[in-house]
Amino acid sequence: MNRFGKGLLVLALVAVVAMAFRVSWNALRDVAKATGADGTAATLYPFVVDGLMALALVATLVLTGDARRFALRVLATYTLASLVLNYVHGLVPELHGRSVDWSRLADWDPANWALVLLATSLPVGSIYFGSDLVAKVLHHRPDPTPTLVESAEISVNRSMADLGEHPELPAARVEEVPARPVEPVPAAGEEESERVPVGAVAAEQPRVRRATGRVPVVARSSRPVRTAEQLLIEAREATAGWAIEKLTAEGIRKAVRTSPAKARGLRETLRAERTTPAEPLPVAERA
């Protein structure tokens, strides 16, 4: 509905309320005179009842939550009271005269007392409830209007909830950890002194992070890569004065600065060379 249509709707509501107020005017004025009010008080009495109904209606449109429910209860109470007084005015012909003076609102005394109490308590209630409603409206803070992005997110969430779907959660990021190389198990014939605890080897050989890309020339090692024959020659020279019992893989590794696997191979080769007897020279070569 556009702004023009809303304006017409508000004007129609104001017209209906005004006509209803005029219809109820005579009944409330005559009831006020019957309870002892003078001419001026009887003329203002309809504003006390129907006027508070209009105020409660406006407060209902503005307030929210518990304050709105309170305004609705006030509106319902005064609407019911106005209905009862209009109904009594229609049942008692004595209240219809132009010079209405003090009279009874009902023949039965308890009913008359209750109606008089209702009619005289409405002005006091209007003061209390009217002040409370005005204070609630003045101190009311409307909820902040959501931004365009929040509105879009709310609409998307509601649409997905209606369809029974749930937004996919981002997958957990799993980082691949390179497997640690497993040290080969030493042979059954190795001496107990050659077995090095895993913790000691790990402490002596700090873990080197593998390069993820091409290693710069400056960062490369200046030591040339040695062949197996060169390593064997260096091992022979370094262990020339060692006893065969001292030919351990760890000792050879530290002497020639090589890997544990190559050190074990050098150890087996050197032991084999020292334990194998030298072949005798031929007779012709002896002569």
XYZ file of C-alpha atoms in Angstrom:
287
model
C 0.000 0.000 0.000
C 1.360 3.404 -0.978
C 1.468 6.536 1.185
C -1.801 7.890 -0.244
C -3.679 4.697 0.625
C -2.301 4.714 4.167
C -3.404 8.337 4.592
C -6.961 7.495 3.523
C -7.010 4.560 5.958
C -5.973 6.804 8.855
C -8.582 9.411 7.934
C -11.293 6.732 7.814
C -10.253 5.489 11.259
C -10.392 9.027 12.689
C -13.865 9.544 11.216
C -15.199 6.284 12.680
C -13.755 7.080 16.115
C -15.237 10.578 16.043
C -18.724 9.285 15.162
C -18.539 6.589 17.837
C -17.480 9.222 20.368
C -20.495 11.367 19.426
C -22.889 8.445 19.805
C -21.516 7.610 23.243
C -21.527 11.259 24.313
C -25.144 11.495 25.547
C -25.017 8.266 27.521
C -21.844 9.105 29.427
C -22.981 12.703 30.051
C -26.355 11.598 31.466
C -24.704 8.943 33.666
C -22.320 11.598 35.035
C -25.287 13.891 35.887
C -27.049 10.983 37.596
C -24.057 10.461 39.861
C -24.111 14.108 40.986
C -21.808 15.892 38.502
C -22.637 19.455 37.488
C -23.094 20.624 33.905
C -19.417 21.298 33.150
C -18.205 18.048 34.731
C -20.877 16.054 32.892
C -19.822 17.634 29.585
C -16.160 16.722 30.165
C -16.934 13.234 31.463
C -17.028 11.546 27.996
C -13.494 12.798 27.349
C -12.382 11.005 30.511
C -13.614 7.584 29.360
C -13.498 7.591 25.567
C -10.498 9.935 25.488
C -8.407 7.479 27.520
C -9.502 4.706 25.151
C -8.060 6.680 22.232
C -4.833 7.326 24.174
C -4.488 3.622 24.993
C -5.029 2.765 21.338
C -2.199 5.065 20.245
C 0.082 3.668 22.960
C -0.663 0.151 21.740
C 0.560 1.082 18.268
C 3.788 2.625 19.616
C 4.851 0.384 22.506
C 6.198 -3.150 22.382
C 6.540 -6.079 24.762
C 5.111 -5.800 28.289
C 4.304 -2.097 27.851
C 2.148 -2.908 24.820
C 0.283 -5.605 26.740
C -0.363 -3.124 29.561
C -1.802 -0.620 27.075
C -4.059 -3.327 25.637
C -5.387 -4.175 29.111
C -6.167 -0.506 29.786
C -7.922 -0.233 26.419
C -10.000 -3.355 27.096
C -10.954 -2.223 30.625
C -12.178 1.230 29.593
C -13.956 -0.159 26.543
C -15.855 -2.583 28.774
C -16.674 0.201 31.271
C -18.008 2.452 28.500
C -20.094 -0.438 27.173
C -21.639 -1.054 30.607
C -22.507 2.618 31.142
C -24.050 2.905 27.662
C -26.063 -0.256 28.335
C -27.362 1.113 31.658
C -28.294 4.392 29.960
C -30.419 2.453 27.502
C -32.200 0.472 30.245
C -33.099 3.390 32.540
C -35.618 5.782 30.904
C -35.196 8.345 33.683
C -31.686 9.109 32.383
C -32.935 10.247 28.965
C -34.457 13.546 30.042
C -32.876 16.871 29.206
C -32.902 18.010 32.832
C -31.380 14.899 34.291
C -30.647 15.242 37.996
C -29.314 12.865 40.564
C -31.108 9.512 40.285
C -30.548 5.795 40.710
C -28.750 3.793 38.003
C -30.485 0.517 39.055
C -33.435 -0.480 41.246
C -31.474 -3.134 43.106
C -29.227 -1.504 45.694
C -26.088 -3.666 45.194
C -26.257 -3.133 41.426
C -26.759 0.606 41.902
C -23.767 0.800 44.266
C -21.560 -1.106 41.826
C -22.569 1.118 38.900
C -21.999 4.309 40.897
C -18.573 3.012 41.988
C -17.706 2.216 38.362
C -18.820 5.624 37.047
C -17.024 7.613 39.747
C -13.787 5.570 39.615
C -13.215 6.057 35.889
C -11.923 9.672 36.201
C -9.405 8.625 38.888
C -8.316 5.679 36.766
C -7.874 7.972 33.763
C -5.427 10.126 35.701
C -3.352 7.141 36.810
C -3.406 5.024 33.660
C -3.144 8.022 31.324
C -0.017 9.303 33.088
C 1.544 5.842 33.052
C 0.869 5.347 29.337
C 2.302 8.762 28.429
C 5.445 8.042 30.487
C 5.899 4.678 28.769
C 5.532 6.251 25.324
C 8.011 9.047 26.100
C 10.632 6.646 27.483
C 10.150 4.078 24.756
C 13.241 3.366 22.619
C 12.400 1.633 19.341
C 14.527 -1.280 18.240
C 17.279 -0.288 15.793
C 16.344 -0.969 12.198
C 18.585 -3.685 10.711
C 20.879 -2.667 7.906
C 20.469 -3.834 4.342
C 23.119 -6.538 4.729
C 21.602 -7.818 7.984
C 18.154 -7.896 6.406
C 19.508 -9.910 3.483
C 21.218 -12.355 5.852
C 18.037 -12.737 7.921
C 15.962 -13.405 4.804
C 18.463 -15.975 3.554
C 18.518 -17.756 6.922
C 14.738 -17.820 7.068
C 14.505 -19.168 3.522
C 16.994 -21.937 4.283
C 15.147 -22.750 7.513
C 11.867 -23.042 5.580
C 13.488 -25.408 3.105
C 14.959 -27.518 5.879
C 18.504 -26.838 4.744
C 21.470 -25.876 6.812
C 24.423 -23.799 5.632
C 27.517 -25.835 5.038
C 30.192 -25.316 7.599
C 33.702 -24.609 6.326
C 35.798 -27.738 6.196
C 38.495 -28.001 8.813
C 41.929 -27.299 7.458
C 44.174 -30.312 7.815
C 47.899 -29.805 7.479
C 49.925 -32.700 6.231
C 52.879 -33.500 8.451
C 55.742 -35.272 6.697
C 56.363 -38.734 8.032
C 59.517 -39.153 10.051
C 61.943 -41.646 8.494
C 62.186 -44.909 10.407
C 65.645 -45.956 11.469
C 66.517 -49.476 10.322
C 66.695 -52.111 13.032
C 70.294 -53.124 13.809
C 71.357 -56.655 13.041
C 71.018 -59.391 15.643
C 74.784 -59.800 15.935
C 75.522 -56.220 16.877
C 76.989 -55.521 20.244
C 74.875 -53.854 22.882
C 77.338 -50.954 23.001
C 76.593 -50.040 19.379
C 72.871 -49.572 19.954
C 72.175 -45.919 20.500
C 68.910 -44.848 22.181
C 66.440 -43.140 19.904
C 66.298 -40.073 22.121
C 70.065 -39.641 21.980
C 70.141 -39.805 18.194
C 67.290 -37.333 17.956
C 69.117 -34.983 20.294
C 72.357 -35.168 18.358
C 70.668 -34.806 14.980
C 68.281 -31.874 15.025
C 65.415 -32.196 12.622
C 66.038 -30.209 9.466
C 63.050 -28.724 7.736
C 62.809 -29.680 4.120
C 62.880 -26.796 1.701
C 59.591 -26.223 -0.046
C 61.128 -24.624 -3.106
C 64.385 -24.165 -4.892
C 67.269 -23.559 -2.493
C 69.246 -20.394 -3.276
C 72.847 -20.768 -4.359
C 74.093 -18.912 -1.283
C 72.275 -21.339 1.046
C 73.660 -24.442 -0.611
C 76.448 -26.389 1.088
C 79.931 -25.745 -0.318
C 81.071 -29.273 0.513
C 81.133 -31.489 -2.607
C 79.138 -34.701 -2.681
C 81.418 -37.717 -2.070
C 81.082 -41.016 -3.848
C 80.953 -44.364 -2.095
C 84.589 -45.076 -3.028
C 85.739 -41.734 -1.624
C 83.866 -42.369 1.611
C 85.462 -45.818 1.921
C 88.939 -44.373 1.432
C 88.327 -41.696 4.058
C 86.944 -44.292 6.445
C 89.992 -46.505 5.984
C 92.322 -43.611 6.699
C 90.344 -42.451 9.740
C 90.056 -45.937 11.284
C 93.497 -47.288 10.394
C 94.597 -47.464 14.022
C 91.244 -48.637 15.458
C 90.697 -52.101 16.856
C 88.001 -54.158 15.191
C 85.853 -53.892 18.317
C 85.814 -50.088 17.996
C 84.529 -50.143 14.420
C 81.034 -48.967 15.207
C 78.601 -47.189 12.934
C 78.356 -44.187 15.241
C 82.118 -43.799 15.459
C 82.560 -44.045 11.695
C 79.710 -41.567 11.158
C 81.359 -38.980 13.384
C 84.817 -39.602 11.894
C 83.877 -39.122 8.239
C 80.719 -37.006 8.862
C 78.221 -39.030 6.899
C 74.734 -40.396 7.356
C 73.920 -43.295 9.731
C 72.942 -45.565 6.830
C 76.231 -44.983 4.968
C 78.154 -45.357 8.245
C 76.662 -48.807 8.801
C 77.638 -49.828 5.267
C 81.197 -48.607 5.825
C 81.337 -50.497 9.108
C 80.394 -53.789 7.478
C 82.899 -53.243 4.673
C 85.789 -52.393 7.023
C 85.017 -55.349 9.282
C 84.890 -57.675 6.316
C 88.243 -56.390 5.082
C 89.888 -56.954 8.483
C 88.417 -60.372 9.173
C 89.070 -61.839 5.685
C 92.664 -63.368 5.494
C 94.905 -62.168 2.661
C 95.268 -64.580 -0.263
C 98.843 -66.114 -0.744
C 100.827 -64.957 -3.714
C 101.421 -67.420 -6.628
C 104.753 -69.426 -6.744
C 105.965 -67.621 -9.848
C 105.499 -64.283 -8.138
C 107.470 -65.515 -5.068
C 110.499 -66.371 -7.171
